[in-house]
XYZ file of C-alpha atoms in Angstrom:
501
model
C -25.408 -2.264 4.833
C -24.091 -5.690 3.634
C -22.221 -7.283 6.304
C -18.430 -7.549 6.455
C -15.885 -9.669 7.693
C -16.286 -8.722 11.715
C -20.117 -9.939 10.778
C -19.899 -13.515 9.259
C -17.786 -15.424 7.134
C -19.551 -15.118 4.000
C -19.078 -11.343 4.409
C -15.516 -12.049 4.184
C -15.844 -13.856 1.047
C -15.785 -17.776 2.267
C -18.127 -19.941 0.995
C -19.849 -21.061 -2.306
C -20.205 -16.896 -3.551
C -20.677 -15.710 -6.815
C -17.649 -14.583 -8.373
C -17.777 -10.678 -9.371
C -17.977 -9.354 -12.815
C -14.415 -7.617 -12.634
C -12.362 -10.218 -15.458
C -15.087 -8.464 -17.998
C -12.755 -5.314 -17.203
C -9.851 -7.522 -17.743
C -7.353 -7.873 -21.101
C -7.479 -10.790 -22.792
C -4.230 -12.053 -22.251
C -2.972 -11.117 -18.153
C 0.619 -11.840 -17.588
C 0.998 -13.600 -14.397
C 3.384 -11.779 -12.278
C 5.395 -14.502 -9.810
C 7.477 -12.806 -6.913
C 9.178 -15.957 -7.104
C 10.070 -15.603 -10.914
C 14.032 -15.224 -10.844
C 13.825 -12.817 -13.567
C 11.228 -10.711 -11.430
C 14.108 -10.383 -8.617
C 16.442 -9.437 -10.920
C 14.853 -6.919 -12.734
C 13.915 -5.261 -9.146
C 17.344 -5.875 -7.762
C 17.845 -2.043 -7.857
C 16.615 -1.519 -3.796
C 19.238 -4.796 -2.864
C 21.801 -2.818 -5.314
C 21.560 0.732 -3.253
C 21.551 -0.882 0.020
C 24.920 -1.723 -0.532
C 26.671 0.341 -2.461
C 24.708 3.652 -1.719
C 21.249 5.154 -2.603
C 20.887 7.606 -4.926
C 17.597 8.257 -4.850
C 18.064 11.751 -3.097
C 20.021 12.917 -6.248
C 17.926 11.726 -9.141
C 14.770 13.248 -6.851
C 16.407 16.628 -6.630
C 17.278 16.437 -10.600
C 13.466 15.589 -11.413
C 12.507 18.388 -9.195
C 14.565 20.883 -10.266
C 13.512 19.857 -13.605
C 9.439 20.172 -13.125
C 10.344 23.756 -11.475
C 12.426 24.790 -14.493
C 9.124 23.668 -15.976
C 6.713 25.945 -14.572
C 5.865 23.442 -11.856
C 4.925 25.546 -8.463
C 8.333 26.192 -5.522
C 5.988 24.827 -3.540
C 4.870 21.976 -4.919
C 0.897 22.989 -3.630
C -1.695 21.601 -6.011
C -5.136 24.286 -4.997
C -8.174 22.645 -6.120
C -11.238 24.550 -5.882
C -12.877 22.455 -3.413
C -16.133 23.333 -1.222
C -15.866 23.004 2.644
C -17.285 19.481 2.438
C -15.650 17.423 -0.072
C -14.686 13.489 -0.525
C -11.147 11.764 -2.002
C -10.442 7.747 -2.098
C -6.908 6.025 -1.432
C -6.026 3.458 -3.059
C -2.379 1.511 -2.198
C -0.095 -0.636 -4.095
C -2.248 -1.646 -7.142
C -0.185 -2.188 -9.919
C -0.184 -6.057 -10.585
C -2.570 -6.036 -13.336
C -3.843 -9.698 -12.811
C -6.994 -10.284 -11.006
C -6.289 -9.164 -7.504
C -5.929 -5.498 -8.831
C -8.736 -5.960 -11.490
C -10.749 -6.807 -8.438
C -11.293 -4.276 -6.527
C -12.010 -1.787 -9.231
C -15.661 -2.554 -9.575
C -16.240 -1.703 -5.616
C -13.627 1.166 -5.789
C -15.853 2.768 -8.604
C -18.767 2.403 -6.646
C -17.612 3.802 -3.362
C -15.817 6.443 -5.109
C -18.783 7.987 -7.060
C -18.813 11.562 -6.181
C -15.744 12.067 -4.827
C -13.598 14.799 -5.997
C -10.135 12.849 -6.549
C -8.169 9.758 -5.819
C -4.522 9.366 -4.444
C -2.351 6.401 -5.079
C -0.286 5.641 -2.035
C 2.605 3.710 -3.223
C 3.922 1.344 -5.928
C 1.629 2.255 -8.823
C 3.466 -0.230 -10.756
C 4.620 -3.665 -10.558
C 7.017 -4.914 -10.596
C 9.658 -2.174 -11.726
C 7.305 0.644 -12.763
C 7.897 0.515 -16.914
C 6.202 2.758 -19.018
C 4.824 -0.237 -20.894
C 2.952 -1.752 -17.827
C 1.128 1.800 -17.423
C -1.570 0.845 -19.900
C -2.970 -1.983 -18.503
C -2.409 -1.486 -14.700
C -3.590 2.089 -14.516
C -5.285 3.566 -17.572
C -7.196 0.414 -18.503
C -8.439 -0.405 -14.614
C -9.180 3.022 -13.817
C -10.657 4.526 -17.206
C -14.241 4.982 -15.636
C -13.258 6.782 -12.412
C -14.148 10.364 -13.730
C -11.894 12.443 -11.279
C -8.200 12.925 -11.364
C -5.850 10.376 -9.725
C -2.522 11.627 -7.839
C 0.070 9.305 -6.667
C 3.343 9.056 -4.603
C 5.787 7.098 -5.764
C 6.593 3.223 -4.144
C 10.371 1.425 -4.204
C 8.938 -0.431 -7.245
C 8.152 2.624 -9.163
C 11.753 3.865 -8.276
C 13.186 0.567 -9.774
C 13.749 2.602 -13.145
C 14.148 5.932 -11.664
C 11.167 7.133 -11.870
C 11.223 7.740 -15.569
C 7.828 6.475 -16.519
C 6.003 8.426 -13.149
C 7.184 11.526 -13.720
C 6.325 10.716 -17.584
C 2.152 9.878 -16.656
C 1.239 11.866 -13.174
C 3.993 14.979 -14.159
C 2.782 16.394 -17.660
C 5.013 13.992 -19.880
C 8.456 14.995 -18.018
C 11.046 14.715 -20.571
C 13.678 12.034 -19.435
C 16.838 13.691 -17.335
C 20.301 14.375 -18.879
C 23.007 11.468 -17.951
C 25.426 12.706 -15.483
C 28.519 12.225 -15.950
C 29.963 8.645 -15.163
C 31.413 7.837 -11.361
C 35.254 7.328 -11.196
C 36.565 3.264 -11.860
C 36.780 0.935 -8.851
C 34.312 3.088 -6.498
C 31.063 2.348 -4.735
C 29.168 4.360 -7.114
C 30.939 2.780 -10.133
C 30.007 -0.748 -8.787
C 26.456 0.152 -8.373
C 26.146 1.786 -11.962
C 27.254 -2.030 -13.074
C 24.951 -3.758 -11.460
C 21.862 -0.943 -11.876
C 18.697 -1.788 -13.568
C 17.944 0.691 -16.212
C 14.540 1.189 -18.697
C 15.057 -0.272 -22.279
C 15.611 2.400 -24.808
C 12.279 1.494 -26.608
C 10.050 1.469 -23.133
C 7.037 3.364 -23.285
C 5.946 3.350 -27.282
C 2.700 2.549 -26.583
C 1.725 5.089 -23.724
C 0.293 7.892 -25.768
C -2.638 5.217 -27.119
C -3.126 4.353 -23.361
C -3.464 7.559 -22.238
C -6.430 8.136 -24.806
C -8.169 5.607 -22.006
C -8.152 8.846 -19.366
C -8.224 11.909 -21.302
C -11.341 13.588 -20.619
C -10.434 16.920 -19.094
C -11.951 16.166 -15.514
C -9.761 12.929 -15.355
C -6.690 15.600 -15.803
C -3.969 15.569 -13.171
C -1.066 17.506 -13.557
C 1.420 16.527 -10.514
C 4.453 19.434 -9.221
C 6.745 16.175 -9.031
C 7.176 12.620 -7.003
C 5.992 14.785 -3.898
C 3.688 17.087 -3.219
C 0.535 19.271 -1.210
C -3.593 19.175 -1.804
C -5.128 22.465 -0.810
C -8.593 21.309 -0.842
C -11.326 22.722 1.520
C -10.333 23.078 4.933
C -7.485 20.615 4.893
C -4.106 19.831 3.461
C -3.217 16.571 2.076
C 0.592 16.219 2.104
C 2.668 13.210 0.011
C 6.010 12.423 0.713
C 8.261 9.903 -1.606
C 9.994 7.731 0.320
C 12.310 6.458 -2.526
C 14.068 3.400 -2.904
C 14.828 2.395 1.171
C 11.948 4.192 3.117
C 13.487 7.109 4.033
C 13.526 11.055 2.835
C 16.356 13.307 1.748
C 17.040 16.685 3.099
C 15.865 18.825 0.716
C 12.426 16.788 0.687
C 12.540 17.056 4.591
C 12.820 20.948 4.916
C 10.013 20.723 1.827
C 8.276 18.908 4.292
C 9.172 20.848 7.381
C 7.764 24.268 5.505
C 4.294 22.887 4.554
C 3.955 21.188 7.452
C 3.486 25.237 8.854
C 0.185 26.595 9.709
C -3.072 26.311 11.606
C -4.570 24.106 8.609
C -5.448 20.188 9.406
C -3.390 18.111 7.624
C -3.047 14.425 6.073
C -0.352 12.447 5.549
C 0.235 10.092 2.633
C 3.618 7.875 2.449
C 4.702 5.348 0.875
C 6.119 3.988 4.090
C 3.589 3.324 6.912
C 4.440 4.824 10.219
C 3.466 1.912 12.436
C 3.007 -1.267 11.127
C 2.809 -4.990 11.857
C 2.595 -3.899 15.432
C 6.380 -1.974 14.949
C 7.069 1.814 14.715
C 9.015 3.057 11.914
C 9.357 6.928 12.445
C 11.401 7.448 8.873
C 14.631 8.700 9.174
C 15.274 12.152 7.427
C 19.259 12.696 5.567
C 20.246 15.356 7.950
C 18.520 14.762 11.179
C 15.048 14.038 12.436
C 12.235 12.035 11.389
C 8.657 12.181 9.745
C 7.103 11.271 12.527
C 8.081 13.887 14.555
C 6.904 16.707 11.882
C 3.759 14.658 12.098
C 3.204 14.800 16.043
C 4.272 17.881 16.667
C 0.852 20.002 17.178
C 2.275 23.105 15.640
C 1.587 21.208 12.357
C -2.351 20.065 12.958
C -1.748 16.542 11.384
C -4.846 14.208 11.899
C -3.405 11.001 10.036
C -0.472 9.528 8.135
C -1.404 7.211 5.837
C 0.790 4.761 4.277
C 1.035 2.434 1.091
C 3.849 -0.600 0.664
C 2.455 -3.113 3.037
C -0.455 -4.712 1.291
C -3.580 -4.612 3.299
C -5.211 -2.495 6.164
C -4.278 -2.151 9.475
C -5.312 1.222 11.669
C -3.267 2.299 14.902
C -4.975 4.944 17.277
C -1.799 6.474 18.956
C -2.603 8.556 22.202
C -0.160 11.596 22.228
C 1.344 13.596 24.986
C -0.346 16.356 23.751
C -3.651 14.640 24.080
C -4.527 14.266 20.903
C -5.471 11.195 18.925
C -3.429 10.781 16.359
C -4.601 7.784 12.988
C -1.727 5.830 11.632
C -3.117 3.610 8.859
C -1.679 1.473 6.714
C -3.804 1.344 3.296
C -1.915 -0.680 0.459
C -4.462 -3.757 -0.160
C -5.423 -1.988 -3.494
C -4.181 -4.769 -5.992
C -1.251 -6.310 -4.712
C -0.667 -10.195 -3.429
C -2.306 -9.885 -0.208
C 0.585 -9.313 2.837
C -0.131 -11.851 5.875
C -1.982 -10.189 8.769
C -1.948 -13.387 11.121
C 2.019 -12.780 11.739
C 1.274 -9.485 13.445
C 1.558 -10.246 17.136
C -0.664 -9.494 20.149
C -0.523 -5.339 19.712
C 0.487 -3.075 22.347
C 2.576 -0.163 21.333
C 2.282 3.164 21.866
C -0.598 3.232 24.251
C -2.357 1.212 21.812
C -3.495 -2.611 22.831
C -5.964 -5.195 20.757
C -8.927 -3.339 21.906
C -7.809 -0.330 19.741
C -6.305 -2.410 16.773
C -7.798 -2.945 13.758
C -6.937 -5.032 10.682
C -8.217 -6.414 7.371
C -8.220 -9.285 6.312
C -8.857 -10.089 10.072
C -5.708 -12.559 10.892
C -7.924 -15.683 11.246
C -8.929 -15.338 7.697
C -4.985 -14.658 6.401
C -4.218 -17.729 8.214
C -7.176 -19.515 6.639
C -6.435 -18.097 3.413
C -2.353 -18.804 3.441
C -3.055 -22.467 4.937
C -5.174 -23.097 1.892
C -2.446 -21.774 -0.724
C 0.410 -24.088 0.570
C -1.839 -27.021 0.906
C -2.125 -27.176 -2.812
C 1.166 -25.916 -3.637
C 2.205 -28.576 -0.961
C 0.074 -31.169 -2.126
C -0.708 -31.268 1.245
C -4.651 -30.104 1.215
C -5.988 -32.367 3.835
C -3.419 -31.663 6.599
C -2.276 -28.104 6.008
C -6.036 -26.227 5.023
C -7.727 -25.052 8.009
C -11.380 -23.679 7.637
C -11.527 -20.094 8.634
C -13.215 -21.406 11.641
C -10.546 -23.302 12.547
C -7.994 -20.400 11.962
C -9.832 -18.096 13.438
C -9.988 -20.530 16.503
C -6.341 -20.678 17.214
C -5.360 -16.891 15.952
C -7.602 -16.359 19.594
C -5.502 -19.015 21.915
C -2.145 -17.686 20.617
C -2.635 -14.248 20.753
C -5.180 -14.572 23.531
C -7.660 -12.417 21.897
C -11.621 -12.998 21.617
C -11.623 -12.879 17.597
C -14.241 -10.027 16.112
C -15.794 -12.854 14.117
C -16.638 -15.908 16.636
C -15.393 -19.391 14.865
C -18.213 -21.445 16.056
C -19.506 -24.123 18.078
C -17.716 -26.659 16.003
C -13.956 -25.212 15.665
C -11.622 -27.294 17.373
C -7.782 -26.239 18.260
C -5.509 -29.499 17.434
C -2.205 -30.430 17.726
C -2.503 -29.550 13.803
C -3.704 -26.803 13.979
C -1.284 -24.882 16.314
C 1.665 -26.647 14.036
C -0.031 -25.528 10.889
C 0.066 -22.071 12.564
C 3.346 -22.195 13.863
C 4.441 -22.797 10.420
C 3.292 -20.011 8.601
C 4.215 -17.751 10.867
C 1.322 -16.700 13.200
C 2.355 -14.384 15.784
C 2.144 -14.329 19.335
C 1.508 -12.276 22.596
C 4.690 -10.235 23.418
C 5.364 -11.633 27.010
C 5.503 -15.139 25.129
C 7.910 -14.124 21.723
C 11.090 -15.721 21.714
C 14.254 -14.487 20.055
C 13.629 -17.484 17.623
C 10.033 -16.472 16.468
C 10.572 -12.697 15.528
C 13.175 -13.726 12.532
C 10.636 -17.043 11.812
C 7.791 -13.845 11.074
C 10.666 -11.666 8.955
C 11.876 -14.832 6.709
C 8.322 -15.419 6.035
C 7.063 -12.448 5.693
C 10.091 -11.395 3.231
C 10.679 -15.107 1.293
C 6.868 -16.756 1.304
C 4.361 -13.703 0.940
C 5.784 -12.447 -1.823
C 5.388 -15.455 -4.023
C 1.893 -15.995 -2.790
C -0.371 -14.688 -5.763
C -3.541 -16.597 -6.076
C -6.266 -16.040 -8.713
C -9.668 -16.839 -7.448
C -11.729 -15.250 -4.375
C -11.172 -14.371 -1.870
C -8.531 -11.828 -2.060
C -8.819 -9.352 0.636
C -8.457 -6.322 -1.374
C -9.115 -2.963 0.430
C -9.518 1.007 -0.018
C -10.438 3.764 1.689
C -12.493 6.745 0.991
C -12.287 9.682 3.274
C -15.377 12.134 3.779
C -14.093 15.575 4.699
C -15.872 18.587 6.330
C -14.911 21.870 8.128
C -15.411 19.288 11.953
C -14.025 16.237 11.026
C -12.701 13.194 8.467
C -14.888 10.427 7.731
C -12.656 7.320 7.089
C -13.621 4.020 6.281
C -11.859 0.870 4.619
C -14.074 -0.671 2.479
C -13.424 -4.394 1.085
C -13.237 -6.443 -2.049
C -13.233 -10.140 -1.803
C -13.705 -10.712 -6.136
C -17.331 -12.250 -5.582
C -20.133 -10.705 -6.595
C -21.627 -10.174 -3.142
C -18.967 -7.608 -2.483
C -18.867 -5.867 -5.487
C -22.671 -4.650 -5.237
C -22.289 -3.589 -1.679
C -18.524 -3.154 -0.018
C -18.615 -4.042 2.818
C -17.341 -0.890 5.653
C -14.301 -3.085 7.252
C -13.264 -0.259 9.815
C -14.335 3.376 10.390
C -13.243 6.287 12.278
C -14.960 10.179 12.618
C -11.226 12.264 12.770
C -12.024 15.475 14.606
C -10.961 18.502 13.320
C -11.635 21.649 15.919
């Protein structure tokens, strides 16, 4: 087994490596995205646009719905795959950028996931507004040589142009939905339908040719609608869309509440993580209630929820009253700009403390690998870069942790250092967070990680691929770092035997 992050630092990708073979799977000409692009915030403005003058994501969900049913598509939105007792699936989060930090962990992805009986998409298949013409080359043209099929759940990004070009490739070619009819002058809704983003009239023209890139017959996946239910072996894998705002409608919600019935284990896949960043987010239901009390409840046998939209890996063991062990994990490093890791504070939530935590990229190497990017965007290299020792060396005094990697003999904490930390945003230990330092970690985490792309390794790319048998889940998080190194042998970043019985 190659070593990984928790092992050394050239595990984690530092160091002079070998970059991996992944451009050869790239197109010739990538188109940069930039989170910082004004053009790139207006055409997602749609999320910013239904926070204030409504959502209306529960609507145009129910239309598509009723529309795939009208179709044929299954009441209950169950997919049954003919799977034996012992089977294995991969989840992949938040891939869609098509520039090298997606085209980077297909290589390792490919590898991991040979023999495995499908993949799942967990969120925001498509950056950055989910257009039909971004489908070819940031999911036919990556994922071409994975031979199974590939289900997804919908992110906010894929709801930017409501979900036209989704339902189009994962729900057998959905034809698009009738216009309603227009909302009354000088209302919320009519100030919202000004200011909505909408697909150009000529989007998708190319999408039958990239289609032709998955189209052998075992590649097929035909999808009820934006959510749905895996019958495969002895488990159920349930996938909620979580819209524009993170939250679920009530029709969805009693969807949810019904298949959430029965002795059966279940997993479950969202587009918004559960816990995260050391915070609980239980997702609201329209109506009353929230996902994570379907989830808990031990009526309905859930194992794990799994969520996309936060982009990298973080796993929270939650004791319950019950007894049980519950797995919240947060998978959505599958292609995306990395999200920081070093602003999540010292954890202790829910029973769970640091012991019990795990995270990729560990937050010593974020912190190395964020100091780096502002140095040269800066032009501040020799004062604001920190070696991943170095990070790694003052991630331990603030959060008062002993780091799973040691930094070494040699790594000193400075006056620099701690200000170069305190600047992008490192967290804390809870006894010690101020009023002032929990908006510092939002503003960065919303205004600097987003515009922090990079093109060269490491990139802290993750994936996971679950083993399943009739006792228990195998899951691991596997890495990609772009080098070479990592692409022959992924390195196992955190794993976890989920009973079962």
């Amino acid at each position: 087994m190659s070593d990984s992050s928790r092992d050394t630092a050239e595990g984690a990708g530092w160091g002079t490596l070998e970059r991996g073979e992944y451009k050869k799977l790239m197109p010739p000409r990538v188109e940069k995205l930039s989170w910082l692009n004004p053009r790139t915030l207006w055409a997602a403005r749609n999320g910013v646009v239904a926070s204030w003058f409504g959502d209306p994501t529960g609507r145009t969900r129910s239309r598509w719905v009723a529309q795939r049913q009208a179709a044929g598509a299954p009441a209950d939105k169950v997919i049954r795959r003919d799977s034996e007792d012992s089977f294995s699936f991969m989840v992949i989060g938040d891939t869609g950028e098509g520039d090298d930090s997606q085209y980077a962990v297909v290589p390792g992805f490919l590898k991991v996931g040979q023999g495995t009986d499908f993949a799942v998409l967990a969120s925001d298949v498509i950056y950055p507004v989910g257009s039909a013409d971004d489908y070819g080359t940031k999911f036919f043209q990556p994922y071409q040589d994975y031979p199974a099929p590939i289900y997804a759940i919908p992110g906010n990004h894929d709801w930017y142009e409501d979900l036209g070009a989704f339902m189009r490739v994962f729900c057998d070619d959905a034809p698009p939905l009738a216009p309603e009819p227009g909302p009354r002058p000088l209302t919320r809704a009519w100030l919202r339908s000004l200011l909505w983003h909408r697909p150009r009239a000529t989007d998708g023209q190319h999408l039958d040719e990239a289609r032709q890139l998955r189209s052998a017959p075992d590649q097929r996946a035909v999808q009820p609608g934006p959510y749905w239910a895996i019958d495969a072996g002895p488990v159920r894998i349930i996938g909620i869309d979580t819209g524009l705002l993170g939250t679920l409608d009530a029709e969805q919600g009693a969807w949810l509440r019904e298949v959430s019935q029965g002795p059966r284990p279940k997993v479950l896949v969202t587009g918004s993580p559960l816990y995260v960043d050391g915070e609980h987010h239980p997702c609201p239901i329209d109506g009353g209630g929230t996902v994570d009390e379907i989830v808990r409840d031990p009526e309905h046998h859930y194992v794990a929820a799994i969520g996309g939209d936060i982009h990298n890996y973080q796993r929270y063991p939650v004791r319950l009253d019950d007894g049980r062990t519950f797995q919240y994990v947060v998978s959505g490093g599958g292609g995306a700009f990395m999200h920081a890791t070093h602003i999540i504070p010292r954890v202790d939530i829910a029973g769970v403390t640091e012991q019990d935590f795990r995270c990729y990229p560990l937050r010593g190497d974020s912190l190395a690998f964020y100091s780096g990017l502002y140095g040269r965007r800066l032009r501040l290299r020799r004062f604001f870069t920190l070696t991943e020792a170095e990070a790694t060396a003052v991630i331990a005094e603030r959060l008062g942790i002993t780091p799973a990697r040691a930094p070494g003999p040699d790594a000193r904490v400075t006056w620099r250092t701690r200000l170069v930390a305190s600047l992008l945003g490192a967290g804390g230990r809870p006894d010690r967070t101020s009023r002032f330092r929990l908006p510092v970690r939002k503003i960065y985490t919303s205004l600097f990680s987003p515009g922090s792309a990079t093109y060269s390794p490491p990139f802290f790319k993750s994936f996971l691929r679950l083993d399943v048998t009739p006792e228990a889940i195998r899951l691991r998080c596997f890495a990609a770092t772009g080098n070479r190194a990592q692409e022959l042998h992924p390195p196992v970043e955190d794993e976890v035997v989920i009973p079962l019985t």
